[in-house]
Short mmCIF file of C-alpha atoms in Angstrom, two decimals:
data_model
loop_
_atom_site.label_atom_id
_atom_site.label_comp_id
_atom_site.label_asym_id
_atom_site.label_seq_id
_atom_site.Cartn_x
_atom_site.Cartn_y
_atom_site.Cartn_z
CA MET A 198 90.44 96.21 52.47
CA ALA A 199 88.26 95.39 55.49
CA ARG A 200 90.74 92.80 56.74
CA PRO A 201 93.34 95.29 58.12
CA ASP A 202 90.54 97.31 59.69
CA LYS A 203 89.18 94.24 61.45
CA ALA A 204 92.66 93.21 62.59
CA ALA A 205 93.22 96.70 64.01
CA ALA A 206 89.84 96.62 65.76
CA VAL A 207 90.62 93.21 67.31
CA ALA A 208 94.04 94.43 68.46
CA GLU A 209 92.51 97.55 70.02
CA LEU A 210 89.80 95.54 71.82
CA ALA A 211 92.37 93.01 73.06
CA ASP A 212 94.45 95.87 74.46
CA GLN A 213 91.39 97.26 76.20
CA PHE A 214 90.65 93.86 77.77
CA ARG A 215 94.27 93.57 78.96
CA SER A 216 94.52 97.11 80.36
CA SER A 217 91.14 97.12 82.11
CA ASN A 218 90.54 96.08 85.72
CA ALA A 219 87.09 94.88 84.68
CA ALA A 220 84.85 94.57 81.66
CA VAL A 221 81.07 94.36 81.80
CA LEU A 222 79.03 93.10 78.84
CA THR A 223 75.58 94.56 78.33
CA GLU A 224 72.75 94.38 75.86
CA TYR A 225 71.61 97.82 74.77
CA ARG A 226 68.73 96.92 72.45
CA GLY A 227 66.09 99.67 72.48
CA LEU A 228 68.25 102.44 73.95
CA THR A 229 68.44 105.73 72.11
CA VAL A 230 71.65 107.56 71.31
CA ALA A 231 70.80 110.13 74.00
CA GLN A 232 70.32 107.36 76.57
CA LEU A 233 73.67 105.79 75.62
CA LYS A 234 75.30 109.20 76.05
CA THR A 235 73.73 109.49 79.53
CA LEU A 236 74.95 105.97 80.35
CA ARG A 237 78.51 106.83 79.33
CA ARG A 238 78.41 109.87 81.64
CA SER A 239 77.01 107.83 84.54
CA LEU A 240 79.92 105.35 84.35
CA GLY A 241 82.46 108.02 85.28
CA GLU A 242 85.84 108.92 83.88
CA ASP A 243 87.42 105.54 84.63
CA ALA A 244 85.21 103.59 82.24
CA GLN A 245 84.75 103.49 78.51
CA TYR A 246 81.47 102.16 77.10
CA ALA A 247 81.67 100.89 73.54
CA VAL A 248 79.21 99.19 71.22
CA VAL A 249 81.10 96.26 69.71
CA LYS A 250 80.79 93.55 67.10
CA ASN A 251 80.36 90.16 68.77
CA THR A 252 82.69 88.17 66.52
CA LEU A 253 85.56 90.67 66.72
CA THR A 254 85.13 91.12 70.48
CA LYS A 255 85.06 87.36 71.08
CA ILE A 256 88.32 87.02 69.14
CA ALA A 257 89.86 89.94 71.05
CA ALA A 258 88.78 88.51 74.42
CA ASN A 259 90.32 85.15 73.52
CA GLU A 260 93.56 86.88 72.48
CA ALA A 261 93.57 88.66 75.85
CA GLY A 262 93.23 85.30 77.61
CA ILE A 263 89.53 85.58 78.45
CA SER A 264 87.72 82.67 76.82
CA THR A 265 84.98 82.23 79.41
CA LEU A 266 82.82 85.07 78.07
CA ASP A 267 82.08 83.39 74.72
CA ASP A 268 78.48 82.51 75.69
CA LEU A 269 77.67 86.18 76.37
CA PHE A 270 78.43 87.39 72.84
CA ASN A 271 74.95 87.18 71.36
CA GLY A 272 72.54 89.91 70.43
CA PRO A 273 73.52 93.57 70.38
CA THR A 274 76.47 93.85 72.75
CA ALA A 275 78.30 96.75 74.33
CA VAL A 276 81.24 96.52 76.71
CA ALA A 277 82.12 98.81 79.59
CA PHE A 278 85.91 98.70 79.95
CA ILE A 279 86.69 99.80 83.51
CA THR A 280 90.17 101.05 84.36
CA GLY A 281 89.40 102.58 87.76
CA ASP A 282 87.22 101.47 90.66
CA PRO A 283 84.90 98.73 89.34
CA VAL A 284 82.38 99.35 92.14
CA THR A 285 81.68 102.90 90.95
CA SER A 286 81.10 101.81 87.36
CA ALA A 287 78.99 98.82 88.44
CA LYS A 288 76.81 101.21 90.46
CA GLY A 289 76.45 103.44 87.41
CA LEU A 290 75.35 100.48 85.27
CA ARG A 291 72.96 99.16 87.93
CA ASP A 292 71.35 102.56 88.53
CA PHE A 293 70.99 103.24 84.80
CA ALA A 294 69.45 99.77 84.26
CA LYS A 295 66.87 100.49 87.00
CA ASP A 296 65.70 103.59 85.13
CA ASN A 297 66.11 102.04 81.67
CA PRO A 298 65.04 98.38 81.60
CA ASN A 299 66.30 98.06 78.01
CA LEU A 300 69.85 97.91 79.36
CA VAL A 301 70.54 94.32 80.35
CA ILE A 302 73.74 93.40 82.18
CA LYS A 303 74.91 90.07 80.75
CA GLY A 304 78.03 89.46 82.83
CA GLY A 305 81.66 90.38 82.83
CA VAL A 306 85.12 89.80 84.09
CA LEU A 307 86.96 91.31 87.08
CA ASP A 308 90.72 90.78 87.42
CA GLY A 309 90.48 87.63 85.30
CA LYS A 310 87.52 86.16 87.21
CA VAL A 311 84.24 85.77 85.36
CA LEU A 312 81.23 87.45 86.97
CA SER A 313 77.58 86.71 86.35
CA ALA A 314 75.03 89.51 86.08
CA ASP A 315 73.98 88.87 89.70
CA GLU A 316 77.59 89.10 90.89
CA ILE A 317 77.98 92.44 89.11
CA LYS A 318 74.86 93.69 90.91
CA LYS A 319 76.36 92.51 94.22
CA LEU A 320 79.57 94.33 93.32
CA ALA A 321 77.49 97.46 92.79
CA ASP A 322 76.06 97.07 96.31
CA LEU A 323 79.54 97.31 97.84
CA GLU A 324 80.72 100.58 99.24
CA SER A 325 83.41 102.47 97.37
CA ARG A 326 87.08 101.66 97.83
CA GLU A 327 87.65 104.86 99.82
CA VAL A 328 84.84 104.05 102.28
CA LEU A 329 86.09 100.48 102.76
CA LEU A 330 89.64 101.74 103.38
CA ALA A 331 88.34 104.29 105.90
CA LYS A 332 86.44 101.56 107.75
CA LEU A 333 89.56 99.39 107.79
CA ALA A 334 91.64 102.28 109.15
CA GLY A 335 89.00 102.89 111.82
CA ALA A 336 89.10 99.24 112.84
CA PHE A 337 92.90 99.36 113.13
CA LYS A 338 92.72 102.54 115.19
CA SER A 339 90.12 100.96 117.47
CA LYS A 340 92.33 97.93 118.11
CA GLN A 341 95.31 100.18 118.85
CA SER A 342 93.24 102.18 121.34
CA GLN A 343 92.13 98.98 123.04
CA ALA A 344 95.73 97.78 123.28
CA ALA A 345 96.88 101.14 124.70
CA SER A 346 94.12 101.01 127.32
CA LEU A 347 95.11 97.47 128.26
CA PHE A 348 98.78 98.35 128.61
CA GLN A 349 97.87 101.41 130.67
CA ALA A 350 95.52 99.41 132.91
CA LEU A 351 98.12 96.80 133.92
CA PRO A 352 100.49 99.12 135.84
CA SER A 353 97.55 101.01 137.31
CA LYS A 354 95.97 97.79 138.57
CA PHE A 355 99.31 96.65 139.99
CA VAL A 356 99.69 99.92 141.91
CA ARG A 357 96.14 99.65 143.34
CA THR A 358 96.75 96.02 144.36
CA ALA A 359 100.06 96.89 146.01
CA GLU A 360 98.42 99.80 147.87
CA ALA A 361 95.58 97.55 149.07
CA LEU A 362 98.13 94.98 150.27
CA ARG A 363 100.10 97.69 152.13
CA VAL A 364 96.95 98.97 153.83
CA LYS A 365 95.98 95.43 154.83
CA LEU A 366 99.46 94.76 156.23
CA ASP A 367 99.37 98.06 158.16
CA GLU A 368 96.01 97.12 159.68
CA GLN A 369 97.29 93.68 160.66
CA GLY A 370 100.51 95.16 162.06
CA GLY A 371 98.61 97.80 164.07
CA ALA A 372 96.23 95.22 165.55
CA GLU A 373 99.03 93.14 167.10
#
């Protein structure tokens, strides 16, 4: 009877691993139900935080093509499946872990690349995608303004040089 339930749970977890941009494994030992509820809210709408069984999750991760997380499946484990901006969810996990030391970030995976706990914390230190895109757009605009100024300066400089040459020739012609 439990076999079909377990197979369905593994299939669901494997689908979540495949459809997520990132997955972060945490240890939640010592957190209350109310604290877990607060954590789920702090992750945002683009993340789903689920307490999982290690054996089933390890099998599901392997089925999804992620075999490098096997060492992290020990102790009470919960996974944050992130479908949106991973930086926002990583910030939520980091900030919650600062206030609640019982939450331990074990590691995770981002677009198929395994991340250590320190790398997830570095990811949390990044600015959001929107801010990075705005900075990139500003840099492009700056370069375009510099190019426009350069193109505008060339004809202007040529005209000033030609005028200076004409004045010099007039002075030389008038002195003879």
